[in-house]
Coordinates of C-alpha atoms and ligand atoms in Angstrom, one line a residue:
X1 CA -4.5 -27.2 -0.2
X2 CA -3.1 -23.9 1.2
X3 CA -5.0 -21.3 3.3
X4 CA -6.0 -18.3 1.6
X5 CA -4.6 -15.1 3.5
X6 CA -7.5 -13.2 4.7
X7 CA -7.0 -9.3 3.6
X8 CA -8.0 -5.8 4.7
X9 CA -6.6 -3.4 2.1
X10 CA -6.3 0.4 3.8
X11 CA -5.5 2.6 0.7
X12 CA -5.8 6.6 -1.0
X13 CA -6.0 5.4 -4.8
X14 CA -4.6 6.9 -6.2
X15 CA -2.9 5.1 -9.6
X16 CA 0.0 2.9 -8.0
X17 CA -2.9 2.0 -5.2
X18 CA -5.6 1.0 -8.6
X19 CA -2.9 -1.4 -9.5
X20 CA -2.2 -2.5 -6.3
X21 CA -5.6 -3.5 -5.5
X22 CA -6.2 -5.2 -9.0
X23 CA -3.2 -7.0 -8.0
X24 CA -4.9 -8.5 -4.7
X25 CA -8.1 -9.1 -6.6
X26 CA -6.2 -11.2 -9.2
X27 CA -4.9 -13.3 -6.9
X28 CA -6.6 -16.5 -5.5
X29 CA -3.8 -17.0 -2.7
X30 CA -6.1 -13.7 -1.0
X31 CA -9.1 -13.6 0.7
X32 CA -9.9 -9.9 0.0
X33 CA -12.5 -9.0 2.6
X34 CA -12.9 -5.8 2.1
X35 CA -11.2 -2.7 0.6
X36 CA -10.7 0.8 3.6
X37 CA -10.6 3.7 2.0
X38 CA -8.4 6.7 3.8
X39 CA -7.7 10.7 2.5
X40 CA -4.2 10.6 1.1
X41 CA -3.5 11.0 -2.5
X42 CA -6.9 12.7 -2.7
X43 CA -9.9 13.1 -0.4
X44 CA -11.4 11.0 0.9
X45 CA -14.6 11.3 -1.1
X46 CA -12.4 10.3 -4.3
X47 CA -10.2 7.7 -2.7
X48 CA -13.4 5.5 -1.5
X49 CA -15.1 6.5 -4.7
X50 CA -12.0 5.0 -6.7
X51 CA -11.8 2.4 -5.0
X52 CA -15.3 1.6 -5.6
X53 CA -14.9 1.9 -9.8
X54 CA -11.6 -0.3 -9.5
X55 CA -13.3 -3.0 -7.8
X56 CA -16.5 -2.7 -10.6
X57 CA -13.5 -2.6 -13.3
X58 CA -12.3 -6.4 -12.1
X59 CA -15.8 -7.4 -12.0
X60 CA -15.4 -8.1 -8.3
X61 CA -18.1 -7.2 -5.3
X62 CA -15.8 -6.2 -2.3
X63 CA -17.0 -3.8 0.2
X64 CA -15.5 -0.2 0.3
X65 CA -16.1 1.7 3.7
X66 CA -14.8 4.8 4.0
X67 CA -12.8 6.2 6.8
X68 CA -11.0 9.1 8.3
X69 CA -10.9 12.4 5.9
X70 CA -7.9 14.2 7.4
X71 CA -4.7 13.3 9.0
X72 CA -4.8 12.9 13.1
X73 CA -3.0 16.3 13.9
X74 CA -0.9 17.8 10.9
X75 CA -2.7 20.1 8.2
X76 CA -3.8 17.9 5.2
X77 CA -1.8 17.3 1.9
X78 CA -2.2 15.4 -1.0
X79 CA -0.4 14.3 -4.1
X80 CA -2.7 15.3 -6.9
X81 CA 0.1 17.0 -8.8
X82 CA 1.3 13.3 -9.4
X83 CA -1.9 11.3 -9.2
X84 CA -4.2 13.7 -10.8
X85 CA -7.3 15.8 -9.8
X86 CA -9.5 12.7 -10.0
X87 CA -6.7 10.8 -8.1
X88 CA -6.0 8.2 -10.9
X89 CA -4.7 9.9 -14.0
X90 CA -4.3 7.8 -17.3
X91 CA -8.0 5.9 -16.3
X92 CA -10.9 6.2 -17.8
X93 CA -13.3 4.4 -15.2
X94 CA -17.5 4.3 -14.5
X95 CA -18.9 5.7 -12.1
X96 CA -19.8 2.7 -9.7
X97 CA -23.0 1.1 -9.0
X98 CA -22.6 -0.2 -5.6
X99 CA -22.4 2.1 -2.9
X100 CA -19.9 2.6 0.0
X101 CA -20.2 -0.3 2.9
X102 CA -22.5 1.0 5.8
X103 CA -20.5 2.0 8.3
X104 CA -16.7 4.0 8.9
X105 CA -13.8 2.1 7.6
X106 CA -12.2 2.4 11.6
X107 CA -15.1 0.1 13.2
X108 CA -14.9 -2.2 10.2
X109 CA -11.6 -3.2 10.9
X110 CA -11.6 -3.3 14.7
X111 CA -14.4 -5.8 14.7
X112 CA -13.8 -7.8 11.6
X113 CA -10.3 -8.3 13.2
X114 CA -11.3 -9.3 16.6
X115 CA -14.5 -11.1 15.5
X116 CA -11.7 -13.9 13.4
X117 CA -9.2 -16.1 15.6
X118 CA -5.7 -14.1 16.7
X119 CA -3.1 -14.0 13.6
X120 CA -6.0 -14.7 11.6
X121 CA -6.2 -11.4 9.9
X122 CA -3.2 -9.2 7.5
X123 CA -4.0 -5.3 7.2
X124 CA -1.9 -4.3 3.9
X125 CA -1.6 -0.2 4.3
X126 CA -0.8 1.5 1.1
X127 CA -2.2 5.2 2.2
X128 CA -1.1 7.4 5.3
X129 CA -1.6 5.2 8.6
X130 CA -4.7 7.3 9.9
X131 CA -6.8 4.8 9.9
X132 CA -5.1 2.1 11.1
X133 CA -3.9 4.5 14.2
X134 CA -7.2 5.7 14.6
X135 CA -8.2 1.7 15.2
X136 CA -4.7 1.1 17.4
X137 CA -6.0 4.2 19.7
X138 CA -9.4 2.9 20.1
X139 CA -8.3 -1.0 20.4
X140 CA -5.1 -1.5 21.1
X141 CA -5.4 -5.3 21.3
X142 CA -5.6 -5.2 17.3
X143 CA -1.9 -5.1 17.5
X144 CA -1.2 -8.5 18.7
X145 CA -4.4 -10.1 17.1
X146 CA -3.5 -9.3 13.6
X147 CA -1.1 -11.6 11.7
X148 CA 0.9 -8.4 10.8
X149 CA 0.9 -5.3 9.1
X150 CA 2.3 -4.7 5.5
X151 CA 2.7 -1.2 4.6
X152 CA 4.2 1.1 1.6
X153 CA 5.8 3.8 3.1
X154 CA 8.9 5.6 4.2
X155 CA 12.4 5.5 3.3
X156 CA 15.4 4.0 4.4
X157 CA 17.3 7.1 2.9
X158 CA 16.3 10.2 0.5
X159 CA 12.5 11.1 0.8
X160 CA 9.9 11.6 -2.2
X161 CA 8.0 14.6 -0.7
X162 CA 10.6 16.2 0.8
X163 CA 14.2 15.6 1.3
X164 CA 13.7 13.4 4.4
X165 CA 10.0 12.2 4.0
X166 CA 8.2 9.3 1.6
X167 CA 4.4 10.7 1.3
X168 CA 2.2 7.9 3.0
X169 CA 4.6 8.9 5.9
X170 CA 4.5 12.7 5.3
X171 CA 0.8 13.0 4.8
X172 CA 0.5 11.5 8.7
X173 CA 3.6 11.0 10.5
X174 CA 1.8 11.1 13.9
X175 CA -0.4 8.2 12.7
X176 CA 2.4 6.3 11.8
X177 CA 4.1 6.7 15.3
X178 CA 1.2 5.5 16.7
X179 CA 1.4 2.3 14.3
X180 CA 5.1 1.8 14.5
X181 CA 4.9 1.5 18.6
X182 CA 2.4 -0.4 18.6
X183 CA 3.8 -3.8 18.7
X184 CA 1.7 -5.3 16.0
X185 CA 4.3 -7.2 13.3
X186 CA 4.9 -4.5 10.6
X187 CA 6.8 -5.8 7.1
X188 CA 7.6 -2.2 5.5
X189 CA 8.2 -2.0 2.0
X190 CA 10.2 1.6 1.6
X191 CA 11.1 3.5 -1.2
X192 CA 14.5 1.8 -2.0
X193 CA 12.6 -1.1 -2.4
X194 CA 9.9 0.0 -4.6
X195 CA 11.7 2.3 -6.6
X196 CA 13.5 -0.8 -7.9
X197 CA 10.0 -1.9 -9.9
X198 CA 9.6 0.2 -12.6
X199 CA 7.0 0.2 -15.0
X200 CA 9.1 0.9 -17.6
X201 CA 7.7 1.4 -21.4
X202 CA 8.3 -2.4 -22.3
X203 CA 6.6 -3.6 -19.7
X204 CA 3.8 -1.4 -19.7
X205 CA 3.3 -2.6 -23.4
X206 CA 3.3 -6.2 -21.9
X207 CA -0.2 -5.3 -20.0
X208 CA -1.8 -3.7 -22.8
X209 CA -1.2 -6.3 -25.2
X210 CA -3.2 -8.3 -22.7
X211 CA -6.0 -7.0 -24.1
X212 CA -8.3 -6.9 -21.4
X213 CA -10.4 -3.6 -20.3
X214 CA -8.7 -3.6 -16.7
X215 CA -5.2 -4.6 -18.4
X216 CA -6.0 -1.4 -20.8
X217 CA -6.6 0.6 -17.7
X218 CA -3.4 -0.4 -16.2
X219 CA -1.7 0.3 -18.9
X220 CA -3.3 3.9 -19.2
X221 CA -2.5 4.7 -15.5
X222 CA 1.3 3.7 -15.9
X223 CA 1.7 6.0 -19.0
X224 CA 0.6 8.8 -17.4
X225 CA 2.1 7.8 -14.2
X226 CA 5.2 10.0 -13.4
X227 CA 8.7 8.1 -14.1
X228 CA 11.9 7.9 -12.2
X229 CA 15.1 6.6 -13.7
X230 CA 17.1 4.0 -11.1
X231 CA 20.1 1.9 -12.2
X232 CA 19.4 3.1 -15.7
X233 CA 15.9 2.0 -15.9
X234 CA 13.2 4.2 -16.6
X235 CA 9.3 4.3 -15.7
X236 CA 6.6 4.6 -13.1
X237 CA 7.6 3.1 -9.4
X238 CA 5.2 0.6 -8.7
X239 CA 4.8 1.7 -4.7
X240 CA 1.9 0.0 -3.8
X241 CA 1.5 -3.4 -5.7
X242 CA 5.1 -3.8 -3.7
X243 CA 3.1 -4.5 -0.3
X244 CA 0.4 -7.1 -1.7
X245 CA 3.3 -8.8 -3.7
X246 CA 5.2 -9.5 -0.6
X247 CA 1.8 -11.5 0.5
X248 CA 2.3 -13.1 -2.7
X249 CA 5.9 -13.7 -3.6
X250 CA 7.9 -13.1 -0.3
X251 CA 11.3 -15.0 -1.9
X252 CA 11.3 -12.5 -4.7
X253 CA 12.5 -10.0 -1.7
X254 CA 14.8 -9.8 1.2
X255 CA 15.4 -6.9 4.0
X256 CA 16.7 -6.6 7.5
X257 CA 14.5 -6.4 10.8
X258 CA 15.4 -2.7 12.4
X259 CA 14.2 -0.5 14.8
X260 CA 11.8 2.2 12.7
X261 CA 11.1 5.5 14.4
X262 CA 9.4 8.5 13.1
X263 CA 10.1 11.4 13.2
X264 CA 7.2 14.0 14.3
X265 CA 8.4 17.3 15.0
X266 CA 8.2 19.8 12.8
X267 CA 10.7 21.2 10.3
X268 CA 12.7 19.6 7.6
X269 CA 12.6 16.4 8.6
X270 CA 8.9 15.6 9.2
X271 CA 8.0 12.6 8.1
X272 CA 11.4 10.8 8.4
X273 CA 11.8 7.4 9.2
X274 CA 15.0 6.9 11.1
X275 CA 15.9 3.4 10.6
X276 CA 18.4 1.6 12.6
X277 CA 19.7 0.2 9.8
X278 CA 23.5 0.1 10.2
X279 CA 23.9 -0.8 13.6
X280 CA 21.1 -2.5 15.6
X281 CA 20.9 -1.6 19.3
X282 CA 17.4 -1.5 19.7
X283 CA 14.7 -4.2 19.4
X284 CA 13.3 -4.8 16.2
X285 CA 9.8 -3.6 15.2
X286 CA 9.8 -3.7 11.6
X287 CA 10.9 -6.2 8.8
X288 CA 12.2 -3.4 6.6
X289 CA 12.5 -4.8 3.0
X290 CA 15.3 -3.7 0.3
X291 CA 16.3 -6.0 -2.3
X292 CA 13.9 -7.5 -4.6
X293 CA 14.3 -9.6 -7.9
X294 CA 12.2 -7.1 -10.2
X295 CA 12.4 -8.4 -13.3
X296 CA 10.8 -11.9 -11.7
X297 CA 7.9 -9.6 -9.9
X298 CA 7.1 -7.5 -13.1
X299 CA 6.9 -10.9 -15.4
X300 CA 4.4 -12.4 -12.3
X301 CA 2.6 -9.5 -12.6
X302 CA 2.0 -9.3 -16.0
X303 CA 1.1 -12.9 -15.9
X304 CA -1.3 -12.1 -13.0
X305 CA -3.3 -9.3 -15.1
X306 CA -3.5 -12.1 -17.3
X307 CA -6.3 -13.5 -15.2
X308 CA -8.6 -10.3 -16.1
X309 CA -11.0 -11.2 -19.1
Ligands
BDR1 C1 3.2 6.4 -1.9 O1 2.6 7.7 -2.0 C2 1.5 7.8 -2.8 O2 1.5 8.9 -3.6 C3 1.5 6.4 -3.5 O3 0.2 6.0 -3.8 C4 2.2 5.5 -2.6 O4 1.3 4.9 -1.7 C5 4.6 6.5 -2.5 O5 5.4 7.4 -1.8
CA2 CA1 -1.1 4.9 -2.0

């Protein structure tokens, strides 16, 4: 019998973060222990609030906690003009019963990770890093005591918010230096990666015909979710599920391990993560992913959603 992985899920839903944590509550390979919600996409009030109705949706009972509502030193930003003024366009979602978990989303994880063995515990970060720095500042031991970090964000190329800058990156760069120098085991899943997953119309179709009232949600978010066209392909990219389905599938995708560094000063290139991915000189502190078999991830998906009565 294998282990399940024990989970913290630090997110912004956001619609590509709705599917992503449906994803981890499909699975029975996670231990979900509890969902972190941080500002991103939306404020925070609407990202933990979300979260909340998405966890109701799968019929599940994971904790929420809230945490940090602005970025550690840049103004804030969001991405409603993709994700919608309620931060999950295309969803039609109740208001949820159960109320936030007492107490901030930054304590949460500092003592649920040191309160388990070393390595015991994976922090997936699917949001700007803000709260995950804000625990690195405070504890710095979390670093070496979690098994690693898996985050969505940043580019090995072209941004998505500006030229030079993926959002979760943008939205926080400073919190992000702080993570990336840390020394805590980071797998990165950038844009060239999930861009690749497209939630094109077919298989958007695929997870309606499921039939189910979270596969009807799905559905609904990825039509109104905005589309991008790579190697001929159009649809939604599927950002976040890209992170959990590495904790999942990791033979479906294959990357190189690189020095990261981001860049913090202001200007046209905030946000950037300069990635030594050419030539290697420096020690490694990221496994920065780029290929992945999409077509295999998309059917497992679909067949995951299945679970969902
Ligand atoms: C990332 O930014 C957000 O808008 C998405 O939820 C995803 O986490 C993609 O750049
Ligand atoms: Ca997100």
């Amino acid at each position: 019998m294998t282990t399940k992985r024990k989970v913290i899920l630090d997110c912004d839903p956001g619609q590509d973060d709705a599917v992503a944590i449906l994803l981890a509550l499909a699975s029975t390979e996670i231990e979900l222990l509890a969902i972190t919600a941080v500002a991103g996409n939306i404020g925070i009030g609407k990202t933990s609030l979300n979260a909340r109705a998405v966890v109701e949706l799968a019929g599940a009972e994971t904790p929420v906690y809230a945490g940090c509502p602005r970025p550690l030193v840049r103004d804030p930003v969001d991405a409603a003009h993709i994700h919608g003024d309620s931060g999950i366009d295309g969803a039609t979602l109740k208001p949820p019963v159960r109320p936030l978990a007492a107490g901030h989303a930054v304590d949460f994880i500092r003592d649920t990770v040191r309160a388990q063995p070393d390595g015991e515990i994976t922090l997936v970060a699917i949001g700007p890093l803000t709260n995950l720095a804000a625990v690195l500042i405070q504890a710095p031991d979390v670093a070496r005591r979690v098994r690693e970090i898996v985050l969505m964000g940043g580019a090995i190329g072209l941004g998505n918010t500006t030229p030079a800058a993926e959002f979760n990156i943008y939205a926080d760069p400073h919190a992000a230096h702080v993570v990336f120098t840390s020394g805590a085991r980071i797998v990165m899943t950038p844009l060239e990666l999930t861009h690749q997953v497209l939630a094109t119309q077919d298989r958007i179709q695929a997870i309606r015909a499921l039939g189910s009232e979270p596969a009807r949600q799905i559905a609904g978010i990825l039509d109104a979710y905005p589309k991008t066209t790579h190697f001929g392909a159009t649809g939604g990219p599927l950002h976040d599920p890209c992170a959990v389905a590495w904790l999942l599938w990791p033979e479906l995708m294959g990357g190189k391990e690189c020095r990261v560094e981001i860049e913090m000063s202001s200007g046209p290139s905030l946000g950037r993560t300069v990635i030594e991915w050419r030539r290697q000189k420096r020690e490694a502190n990221a496994l920065v992913l780029e290929q992945v078999d999409h077509a295999t991830l998309f059917q497992r998906l679909i067949e995951r959603f299945a679970i969902f009565r």
